[in-house]
mmCIF file of C-alpha atoms in Angstrom:
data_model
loop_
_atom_site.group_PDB
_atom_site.id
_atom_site.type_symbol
_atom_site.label_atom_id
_atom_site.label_comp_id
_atom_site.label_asym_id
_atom_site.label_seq_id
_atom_site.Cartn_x
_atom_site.Cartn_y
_atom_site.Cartn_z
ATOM 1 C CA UNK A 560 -51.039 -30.061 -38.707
ATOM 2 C CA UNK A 561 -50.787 -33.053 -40.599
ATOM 3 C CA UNK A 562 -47.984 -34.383 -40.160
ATOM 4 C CA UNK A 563 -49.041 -34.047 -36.081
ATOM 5 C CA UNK A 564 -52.334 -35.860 -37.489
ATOM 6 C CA UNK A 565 -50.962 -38.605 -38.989
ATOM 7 C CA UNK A 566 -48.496 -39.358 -35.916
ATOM 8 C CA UNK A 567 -50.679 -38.807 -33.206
ATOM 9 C CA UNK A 568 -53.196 -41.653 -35.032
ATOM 10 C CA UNK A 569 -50.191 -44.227 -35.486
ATOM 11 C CA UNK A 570 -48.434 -43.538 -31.707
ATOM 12 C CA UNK A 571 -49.927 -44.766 -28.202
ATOM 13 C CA UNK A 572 -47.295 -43.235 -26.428
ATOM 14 C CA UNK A 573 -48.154 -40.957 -23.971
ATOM 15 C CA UNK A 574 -45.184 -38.579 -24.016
ATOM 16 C CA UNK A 575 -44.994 -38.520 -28.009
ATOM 17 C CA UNK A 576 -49.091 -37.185 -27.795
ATOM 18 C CA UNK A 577 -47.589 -34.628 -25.020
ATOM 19 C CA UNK A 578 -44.973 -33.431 -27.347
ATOM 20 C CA UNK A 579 -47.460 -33.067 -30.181
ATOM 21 C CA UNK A 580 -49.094 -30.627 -27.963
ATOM 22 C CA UNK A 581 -45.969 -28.619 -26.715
ATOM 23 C CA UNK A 582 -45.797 -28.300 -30.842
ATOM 24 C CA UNK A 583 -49.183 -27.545 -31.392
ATOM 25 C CA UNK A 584 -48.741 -24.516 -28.842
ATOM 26 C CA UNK A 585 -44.938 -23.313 -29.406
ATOM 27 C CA UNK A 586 -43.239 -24.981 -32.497
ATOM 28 C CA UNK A 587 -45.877 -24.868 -35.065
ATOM 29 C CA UNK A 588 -43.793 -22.440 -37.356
ATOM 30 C CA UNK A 589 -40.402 -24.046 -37.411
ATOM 31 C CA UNK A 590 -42.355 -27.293 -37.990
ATOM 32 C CA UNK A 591 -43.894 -25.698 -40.569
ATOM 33 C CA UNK A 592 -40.621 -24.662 -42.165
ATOM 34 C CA UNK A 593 -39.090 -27.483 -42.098
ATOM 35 C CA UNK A 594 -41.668 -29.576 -43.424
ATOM 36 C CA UNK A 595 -42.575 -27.121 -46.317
ATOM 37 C CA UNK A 596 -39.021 -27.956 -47.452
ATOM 38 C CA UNK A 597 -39.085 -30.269 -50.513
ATOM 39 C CA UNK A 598 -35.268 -31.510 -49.323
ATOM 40 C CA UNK A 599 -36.125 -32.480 -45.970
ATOM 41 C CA UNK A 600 -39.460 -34.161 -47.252
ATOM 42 C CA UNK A 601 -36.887 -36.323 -48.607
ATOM 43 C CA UNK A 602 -34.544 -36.862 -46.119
ATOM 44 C CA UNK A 603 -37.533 -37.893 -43.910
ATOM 45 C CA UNK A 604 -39.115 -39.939 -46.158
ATOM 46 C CA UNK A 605 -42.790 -38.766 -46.926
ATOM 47 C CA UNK A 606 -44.162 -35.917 -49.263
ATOM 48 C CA UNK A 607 -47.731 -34.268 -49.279
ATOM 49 C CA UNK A 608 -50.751 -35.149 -51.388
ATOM 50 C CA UNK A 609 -53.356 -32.594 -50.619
ATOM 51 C CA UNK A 610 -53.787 -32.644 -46.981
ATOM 52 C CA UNK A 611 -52.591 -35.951 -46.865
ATOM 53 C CA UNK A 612 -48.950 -37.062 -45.620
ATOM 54 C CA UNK A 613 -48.037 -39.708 -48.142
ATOM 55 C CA UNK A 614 -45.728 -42.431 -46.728
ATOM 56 C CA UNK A 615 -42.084 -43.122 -48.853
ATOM 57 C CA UNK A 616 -40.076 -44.430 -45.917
ATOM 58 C CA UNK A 617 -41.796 -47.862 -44.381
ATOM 59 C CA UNK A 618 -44.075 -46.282 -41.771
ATOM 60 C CA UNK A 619 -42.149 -47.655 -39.008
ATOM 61 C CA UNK A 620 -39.491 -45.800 -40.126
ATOM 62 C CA UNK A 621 -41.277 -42.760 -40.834
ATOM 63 C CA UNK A 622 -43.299 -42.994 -37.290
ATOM 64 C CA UNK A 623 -39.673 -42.851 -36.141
ATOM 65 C CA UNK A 624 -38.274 -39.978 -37.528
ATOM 66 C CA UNK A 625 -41.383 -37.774 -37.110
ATOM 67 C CA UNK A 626 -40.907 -38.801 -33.390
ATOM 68 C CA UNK A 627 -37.334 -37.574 -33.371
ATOM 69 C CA UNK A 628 -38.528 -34.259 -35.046
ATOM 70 C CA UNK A 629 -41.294 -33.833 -32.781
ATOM 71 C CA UNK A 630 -39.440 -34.292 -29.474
ATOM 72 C CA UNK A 631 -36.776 -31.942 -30.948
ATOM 73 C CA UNK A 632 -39.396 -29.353 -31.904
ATOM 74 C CA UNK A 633 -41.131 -29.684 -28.428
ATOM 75 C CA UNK A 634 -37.687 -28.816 -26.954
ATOM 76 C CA UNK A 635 -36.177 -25.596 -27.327
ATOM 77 C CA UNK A 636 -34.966 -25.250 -30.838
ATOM 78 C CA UNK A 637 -35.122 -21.351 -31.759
ATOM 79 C CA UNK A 638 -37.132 -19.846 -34.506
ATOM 80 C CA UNK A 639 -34.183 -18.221 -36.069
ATOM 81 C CA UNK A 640 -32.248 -21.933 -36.385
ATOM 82 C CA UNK A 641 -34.115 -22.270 -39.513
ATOM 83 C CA UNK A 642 -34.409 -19.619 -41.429
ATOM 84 C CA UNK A 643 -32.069 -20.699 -44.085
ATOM 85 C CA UNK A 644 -32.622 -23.599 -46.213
ATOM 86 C CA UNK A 645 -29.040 -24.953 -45.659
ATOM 87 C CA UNK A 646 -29.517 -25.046 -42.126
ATOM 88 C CA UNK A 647 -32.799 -26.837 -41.985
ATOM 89 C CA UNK A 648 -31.477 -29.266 -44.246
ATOM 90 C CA UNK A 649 -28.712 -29.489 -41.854
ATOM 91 C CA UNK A 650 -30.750 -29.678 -38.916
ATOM 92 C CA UNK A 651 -32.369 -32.476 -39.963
ATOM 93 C CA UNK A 652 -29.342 -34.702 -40.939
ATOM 94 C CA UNK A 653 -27.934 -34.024 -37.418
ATOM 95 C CA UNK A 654 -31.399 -34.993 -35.815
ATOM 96 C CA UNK A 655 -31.427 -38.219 -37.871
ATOM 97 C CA UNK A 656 -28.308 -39.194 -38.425
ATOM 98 C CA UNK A 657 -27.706 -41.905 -40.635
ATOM 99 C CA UNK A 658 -31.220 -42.487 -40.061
ATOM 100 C CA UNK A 659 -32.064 -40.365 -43.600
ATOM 101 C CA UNK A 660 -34.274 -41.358 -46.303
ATOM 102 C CA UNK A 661 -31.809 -42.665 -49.458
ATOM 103 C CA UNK A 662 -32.436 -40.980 -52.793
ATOM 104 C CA UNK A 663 -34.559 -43.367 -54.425
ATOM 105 C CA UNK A 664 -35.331 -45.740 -51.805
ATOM 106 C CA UNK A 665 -38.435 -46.856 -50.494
ATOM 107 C CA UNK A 666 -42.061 -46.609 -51.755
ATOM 108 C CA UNK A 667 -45.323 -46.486 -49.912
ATOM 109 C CA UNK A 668 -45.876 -49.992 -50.104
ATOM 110 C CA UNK A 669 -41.977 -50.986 -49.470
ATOM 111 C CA UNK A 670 -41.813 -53.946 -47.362
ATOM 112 C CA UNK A 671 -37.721 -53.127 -46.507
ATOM 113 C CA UNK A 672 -36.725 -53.156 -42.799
ATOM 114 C CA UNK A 673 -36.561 -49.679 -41.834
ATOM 115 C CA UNK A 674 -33.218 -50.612 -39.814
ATOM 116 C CA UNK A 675 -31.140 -52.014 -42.848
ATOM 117 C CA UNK A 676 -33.195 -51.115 -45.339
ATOM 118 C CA UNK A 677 -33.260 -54.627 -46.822
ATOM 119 C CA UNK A 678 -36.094 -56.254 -48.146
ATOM 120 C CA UNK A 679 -37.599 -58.993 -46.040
ATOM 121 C CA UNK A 680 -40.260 -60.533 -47.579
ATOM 122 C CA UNK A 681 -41.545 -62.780 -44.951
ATOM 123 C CA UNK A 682 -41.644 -59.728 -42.407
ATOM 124 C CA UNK A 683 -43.604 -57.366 -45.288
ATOM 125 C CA UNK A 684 -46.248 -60.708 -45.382
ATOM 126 C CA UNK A 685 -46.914 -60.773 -42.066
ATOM 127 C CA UNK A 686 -47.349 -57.150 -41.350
ATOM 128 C CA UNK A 687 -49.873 -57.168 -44.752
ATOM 129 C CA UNK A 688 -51.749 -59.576 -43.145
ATOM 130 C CA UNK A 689 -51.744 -57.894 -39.937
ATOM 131 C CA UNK A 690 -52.537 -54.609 -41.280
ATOM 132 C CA UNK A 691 -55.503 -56.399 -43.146
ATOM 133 C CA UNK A 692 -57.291 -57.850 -39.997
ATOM 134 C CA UNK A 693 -56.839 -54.734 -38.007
ATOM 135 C CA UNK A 694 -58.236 -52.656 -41.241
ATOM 136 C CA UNK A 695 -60.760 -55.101 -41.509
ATOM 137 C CA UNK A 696 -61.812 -54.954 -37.883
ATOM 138 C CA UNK A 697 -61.841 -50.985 -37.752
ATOM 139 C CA UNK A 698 -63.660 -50.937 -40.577
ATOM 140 C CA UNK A 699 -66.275 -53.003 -38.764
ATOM 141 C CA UNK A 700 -66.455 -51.272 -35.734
ATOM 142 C CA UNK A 701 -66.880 -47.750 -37.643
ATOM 143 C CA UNK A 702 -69.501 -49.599 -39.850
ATOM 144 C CA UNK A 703 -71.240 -50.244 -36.443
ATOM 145 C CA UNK A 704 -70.875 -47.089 -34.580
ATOM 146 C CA UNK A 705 -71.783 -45.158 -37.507
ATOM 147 C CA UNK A 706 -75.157 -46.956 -37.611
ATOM 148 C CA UNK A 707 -75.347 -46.006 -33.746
ATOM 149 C CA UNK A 708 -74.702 -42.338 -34.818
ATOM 150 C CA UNK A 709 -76.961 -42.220 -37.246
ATOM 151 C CA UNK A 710 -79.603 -43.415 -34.963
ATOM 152 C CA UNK A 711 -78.893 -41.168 -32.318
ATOM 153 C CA UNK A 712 -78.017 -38.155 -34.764
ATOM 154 C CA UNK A 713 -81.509 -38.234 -36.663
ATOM 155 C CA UNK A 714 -83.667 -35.122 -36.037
ATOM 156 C CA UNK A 715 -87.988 -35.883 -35.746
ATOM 157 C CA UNK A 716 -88.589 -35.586 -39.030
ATOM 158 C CA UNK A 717 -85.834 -38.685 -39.681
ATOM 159 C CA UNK A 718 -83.438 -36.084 -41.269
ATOM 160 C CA UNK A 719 -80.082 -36.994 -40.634
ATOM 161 C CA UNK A 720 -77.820 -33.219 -39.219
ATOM 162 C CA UNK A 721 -75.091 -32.584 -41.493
ATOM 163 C CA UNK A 722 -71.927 -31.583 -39.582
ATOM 164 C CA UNK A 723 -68.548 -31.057 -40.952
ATOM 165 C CA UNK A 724 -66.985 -28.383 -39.337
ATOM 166 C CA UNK A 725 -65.764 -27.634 -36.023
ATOM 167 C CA UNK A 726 -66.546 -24.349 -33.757
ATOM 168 C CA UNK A 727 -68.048 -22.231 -36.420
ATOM 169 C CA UNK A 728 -69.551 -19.836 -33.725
ATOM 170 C CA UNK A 729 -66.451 -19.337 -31.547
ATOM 171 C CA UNK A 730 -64.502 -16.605 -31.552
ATOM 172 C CA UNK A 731 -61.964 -16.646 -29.211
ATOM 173 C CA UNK A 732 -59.894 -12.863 -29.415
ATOM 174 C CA UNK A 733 -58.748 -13.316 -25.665
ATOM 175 C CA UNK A 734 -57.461 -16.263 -25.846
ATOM 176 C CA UNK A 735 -53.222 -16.169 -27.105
ATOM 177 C CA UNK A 736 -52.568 -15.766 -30.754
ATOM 178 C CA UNK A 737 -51.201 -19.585 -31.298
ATOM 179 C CA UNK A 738 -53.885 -20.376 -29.628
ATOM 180 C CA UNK A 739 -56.175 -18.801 -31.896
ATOM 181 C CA UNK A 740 -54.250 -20.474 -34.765
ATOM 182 C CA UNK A 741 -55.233 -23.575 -33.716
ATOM 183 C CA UNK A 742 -59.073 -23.278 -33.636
ATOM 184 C CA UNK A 743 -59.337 -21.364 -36.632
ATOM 185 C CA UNK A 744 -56.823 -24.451 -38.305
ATOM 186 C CA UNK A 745 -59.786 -26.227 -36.109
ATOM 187 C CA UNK A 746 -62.700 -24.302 -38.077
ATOM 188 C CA UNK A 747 -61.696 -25.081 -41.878
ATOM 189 C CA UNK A 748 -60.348 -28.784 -40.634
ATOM 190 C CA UNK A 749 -63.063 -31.612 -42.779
ATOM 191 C CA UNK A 750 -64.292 -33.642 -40.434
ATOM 192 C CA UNK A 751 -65.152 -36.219 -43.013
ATOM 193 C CA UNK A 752 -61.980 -36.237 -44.217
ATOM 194 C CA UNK A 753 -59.828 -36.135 -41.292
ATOM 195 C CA UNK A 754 -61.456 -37.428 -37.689
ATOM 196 C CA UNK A 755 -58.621 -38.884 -36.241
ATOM 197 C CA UNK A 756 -56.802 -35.556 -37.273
ATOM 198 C CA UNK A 757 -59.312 -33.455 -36.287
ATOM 199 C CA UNK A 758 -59.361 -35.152 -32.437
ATOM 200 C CA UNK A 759 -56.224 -34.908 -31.804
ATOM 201 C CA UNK A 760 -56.068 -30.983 -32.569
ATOM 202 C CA UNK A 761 -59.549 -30.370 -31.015
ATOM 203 C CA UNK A 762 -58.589 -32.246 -27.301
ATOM 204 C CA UNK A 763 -55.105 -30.071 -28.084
ATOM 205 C CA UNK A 764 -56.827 -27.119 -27.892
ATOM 206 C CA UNK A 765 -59.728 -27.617 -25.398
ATOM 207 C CA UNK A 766 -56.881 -27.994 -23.203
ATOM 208 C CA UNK A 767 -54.753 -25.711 -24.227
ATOM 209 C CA UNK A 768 -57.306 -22.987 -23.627
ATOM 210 C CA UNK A 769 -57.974 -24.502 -20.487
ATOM 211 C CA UNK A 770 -54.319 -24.788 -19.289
ATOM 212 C CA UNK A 771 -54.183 -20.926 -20.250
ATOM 213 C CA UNK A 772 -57.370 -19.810 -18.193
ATOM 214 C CA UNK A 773 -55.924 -21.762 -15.247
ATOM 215 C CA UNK A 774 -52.186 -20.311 -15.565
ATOM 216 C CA UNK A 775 -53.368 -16.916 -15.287
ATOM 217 C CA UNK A 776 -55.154 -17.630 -11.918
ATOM 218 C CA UNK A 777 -52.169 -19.155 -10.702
ATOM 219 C CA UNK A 778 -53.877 -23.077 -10.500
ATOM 220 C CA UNK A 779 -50.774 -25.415 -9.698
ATOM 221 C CA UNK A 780 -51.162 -27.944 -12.725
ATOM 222 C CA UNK A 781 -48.841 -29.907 -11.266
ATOM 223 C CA UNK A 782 -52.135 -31.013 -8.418
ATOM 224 C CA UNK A 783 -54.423 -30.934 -11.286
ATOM 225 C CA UNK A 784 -52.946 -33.485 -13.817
ATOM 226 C CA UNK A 785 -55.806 -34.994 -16.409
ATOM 227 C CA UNK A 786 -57.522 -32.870 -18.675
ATOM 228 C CA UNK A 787 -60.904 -33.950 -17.217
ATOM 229 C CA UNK A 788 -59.789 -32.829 -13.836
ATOM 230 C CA UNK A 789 -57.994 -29.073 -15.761
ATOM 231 C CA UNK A 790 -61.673 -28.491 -17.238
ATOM 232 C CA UNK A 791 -63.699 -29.767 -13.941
ATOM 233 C CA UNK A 792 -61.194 -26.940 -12.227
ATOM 234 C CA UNK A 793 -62.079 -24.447 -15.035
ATOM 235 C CA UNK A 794 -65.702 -24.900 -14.404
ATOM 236 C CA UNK A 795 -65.365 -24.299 -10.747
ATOM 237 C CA UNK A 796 -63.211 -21.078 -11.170
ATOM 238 C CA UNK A 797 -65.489 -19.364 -13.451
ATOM 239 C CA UNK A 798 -68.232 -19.733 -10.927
ATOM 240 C CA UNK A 799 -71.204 -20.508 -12.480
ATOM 241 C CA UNK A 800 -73.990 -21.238 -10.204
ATOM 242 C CA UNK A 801 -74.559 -24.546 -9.457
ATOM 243 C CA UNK A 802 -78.061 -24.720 -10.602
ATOM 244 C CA UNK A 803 -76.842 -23.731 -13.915
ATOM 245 C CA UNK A 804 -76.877 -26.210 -17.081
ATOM 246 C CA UNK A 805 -74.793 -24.433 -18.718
ATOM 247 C CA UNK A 806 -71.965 -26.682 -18.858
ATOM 248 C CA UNK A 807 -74.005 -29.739 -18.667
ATOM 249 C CA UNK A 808 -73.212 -30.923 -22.195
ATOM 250 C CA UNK A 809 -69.242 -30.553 -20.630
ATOM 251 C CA UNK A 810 -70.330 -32.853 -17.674
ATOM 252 C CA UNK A 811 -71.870 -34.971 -19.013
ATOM 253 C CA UNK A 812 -69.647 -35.897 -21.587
ATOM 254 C CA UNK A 813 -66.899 -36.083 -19.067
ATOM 255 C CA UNK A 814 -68.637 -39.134 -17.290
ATOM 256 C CA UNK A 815 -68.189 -41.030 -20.600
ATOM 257 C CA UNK A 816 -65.334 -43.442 -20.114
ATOM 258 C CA UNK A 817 -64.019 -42.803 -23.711
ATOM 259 C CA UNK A 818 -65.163 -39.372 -24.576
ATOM 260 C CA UNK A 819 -62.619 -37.126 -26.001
ATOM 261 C CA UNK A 820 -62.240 -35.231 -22.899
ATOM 262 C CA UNK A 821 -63.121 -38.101 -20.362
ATOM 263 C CA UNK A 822 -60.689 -40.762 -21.281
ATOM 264 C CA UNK A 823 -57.731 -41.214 -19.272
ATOM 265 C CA UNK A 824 -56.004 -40.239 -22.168
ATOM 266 C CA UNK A 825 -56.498 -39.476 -26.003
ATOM 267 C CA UNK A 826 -55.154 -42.454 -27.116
ATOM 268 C CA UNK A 827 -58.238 -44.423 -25.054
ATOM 269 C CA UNK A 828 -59.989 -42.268 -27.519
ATOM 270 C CA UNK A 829 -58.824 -42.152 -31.007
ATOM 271 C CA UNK A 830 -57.170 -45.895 -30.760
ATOM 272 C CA UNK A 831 -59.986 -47.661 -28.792
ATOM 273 C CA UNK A 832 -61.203 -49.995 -31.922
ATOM 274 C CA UNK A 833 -64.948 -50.153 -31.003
ATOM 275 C CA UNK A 834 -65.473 -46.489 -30.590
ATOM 276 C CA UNK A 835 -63.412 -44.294 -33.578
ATOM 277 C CA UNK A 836 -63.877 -40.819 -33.867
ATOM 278 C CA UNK A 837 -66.919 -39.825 -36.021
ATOM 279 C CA UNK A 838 -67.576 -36.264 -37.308
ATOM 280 C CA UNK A 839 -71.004 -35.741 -36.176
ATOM 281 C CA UNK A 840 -69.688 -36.971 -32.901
ATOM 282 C CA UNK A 841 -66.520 -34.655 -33.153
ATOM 283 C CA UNK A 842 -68.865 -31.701 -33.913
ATOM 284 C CA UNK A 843 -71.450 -32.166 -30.979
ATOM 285 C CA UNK A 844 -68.051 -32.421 -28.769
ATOM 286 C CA UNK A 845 -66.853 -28.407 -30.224
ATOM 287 C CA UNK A 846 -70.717 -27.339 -29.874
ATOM 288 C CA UNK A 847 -70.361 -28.502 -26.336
ATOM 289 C CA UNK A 848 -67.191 -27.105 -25.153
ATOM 290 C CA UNK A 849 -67.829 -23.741 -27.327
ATOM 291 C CA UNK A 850 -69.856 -22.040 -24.386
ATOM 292 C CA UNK A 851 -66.437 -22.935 -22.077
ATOM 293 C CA UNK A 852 -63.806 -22.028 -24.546
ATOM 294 C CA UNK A 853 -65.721 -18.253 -25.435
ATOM 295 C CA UNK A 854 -66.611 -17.749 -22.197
ATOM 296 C CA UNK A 855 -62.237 -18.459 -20.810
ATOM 297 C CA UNK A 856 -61.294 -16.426 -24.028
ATOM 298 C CA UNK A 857 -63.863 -13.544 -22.565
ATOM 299 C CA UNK A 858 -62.759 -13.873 -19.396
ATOM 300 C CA UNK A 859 -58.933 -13.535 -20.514
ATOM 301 C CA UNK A 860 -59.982 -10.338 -22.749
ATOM 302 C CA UNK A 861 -61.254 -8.670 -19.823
ATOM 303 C CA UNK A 862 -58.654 -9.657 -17.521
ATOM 304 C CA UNK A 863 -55.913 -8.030 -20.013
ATOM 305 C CA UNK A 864 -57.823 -5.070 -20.373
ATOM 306 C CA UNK A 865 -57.818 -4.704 -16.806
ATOM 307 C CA UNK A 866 -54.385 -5.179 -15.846
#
């Protein structure tokens, strides 16, 4: 789950955050395996503080090769491929190549070219610099939108609500087991810790419940494309009456241009600058889509007990 976190917040490409999900839903135990492995941490280049991926490679390099490994993953490589040590080890030197992490080389502030693995000092200036303005302007525009939230987030009685967890009264049994996985990763997930993190996972599996629901009435996904338009479609298959407000807090935060669900995509969410995930905001988003996920996941329990 990290290691998805930490590429899906340095990536704007559409088919890397697409392969990130096919993980998510499929791969999460081989990636798991492999990355558990002390010897390919090293071949890759990173190693894990905590919950936190720390970067050895230069994270161009790094971004790389956890794109390679991703894409693999989100293929078709079998479970039982890496069982053994040897052949994860393996697996990984044929993925990358020469493209391997040398013993030794590289720190988390290396400035080398991750191509030749030379030093180039001019190059390591300028992307210092750069990395200094854009910290310094996302900085700014969290400083800012925090001050929104809090504003908008303050009860009557000017008491701030304290939220740090995601979907704490979901339970979704009907829903399939990695599924499942993925929201209860979802429900011990810090939100002050890890927002970027915790919005890629939670738009992962809002629509990978969604996608689910819709598969097993036969919806062609291929004429409903977006995830807005998947969970509009959802809405309108369960059938709630249209007088209902019961997914109004789903509506309406689809008509926000960059809500999680809304945006075209998730990187017009997590990478727009003036609007960065924030946990309160993260957590209103699960209390929202709760009521749809329990009531697909009841919907699917009943359907499987029918059948």
């Amino acid at each position: 789950m990290a290691v998805l976190g930490w590429l899906g917040e340095r990536t704007t490409d559409d088919t890397v955050h697409q392969q990130i999900g096919a993980v998510l839903e499929g791969a999460s135990t081989n990636l798991g395996r492999l990355l558990t492995d002390q010897a390919v941490r090293a071949l890759v280049g990173f190693d894990f503080k905590g919950h936190d991926v720390i970067a050895i490679a230069p994270e161009a390099a790094l971004i790389h090769r956890f794109t390679v490994i991703v894409a693999d993953l989100a293929g078709d490589t079998a479970v039982t491929a890496l069982t053994l040590q040897k052949d994860r080890e393996q697996h990984i030197r044929r993925l990358l190549g020469s493209d391997v992490q040398a013993e030794g080389d590289g720190e988390p502030t290396d400035a080398s070219d991750p191509r030749t693995g030379h030093r180039n000092d001019a190059d390591a200036t300028s992307r210092t610099a750069g990395s200094t303005t854009a910290s310094a302007a996302r900085d700014n525009a969290r400083q800012a939108s925090s001050t929104t939230d809090q504003r908008q987030s303050t009860t009557r009685k000017g008491t701030r609500r304290q939220a740090s967890r995601l979907f704490q009264d979901l339970e979704p049994v009907g829903l399939k087991t990695r599924t499942r996985s993925i929201f209860e990763e979802l429900q011990q997930l810090d939100l002050g810790k890890f927002p970027n993190a915790a919005a890629v996972v939670l738009r992962s599996a809002i629509e990978l419940s969604v996608v689910e629901y819709l598969e097993s009435i036969n919806v062609n996904l291929n004429t409903v494309k977006t995830l807005a338009d998947r969970i509009e479609e959802a809405i309108d298959k369960l059938q709630v009456p249209k007088k209902s407000q019961r997914y109004h807090g789903i509506t309406t935060e689809l008509a926000k241009p960059y809500s999680l669900a809304g945006a075209t995509n998730l990187n017009n969410y997590v990478h727009n600058p003036h609007h960065p995930p924030l946990h309160d905001e993260l957590a209103t988003i699960s209390v929202r889509y709760t009521v749809l996920i329990q009531d697909i996941s009841d919907v699917l329990r009943s359907n499987s007990r029918n059948q």
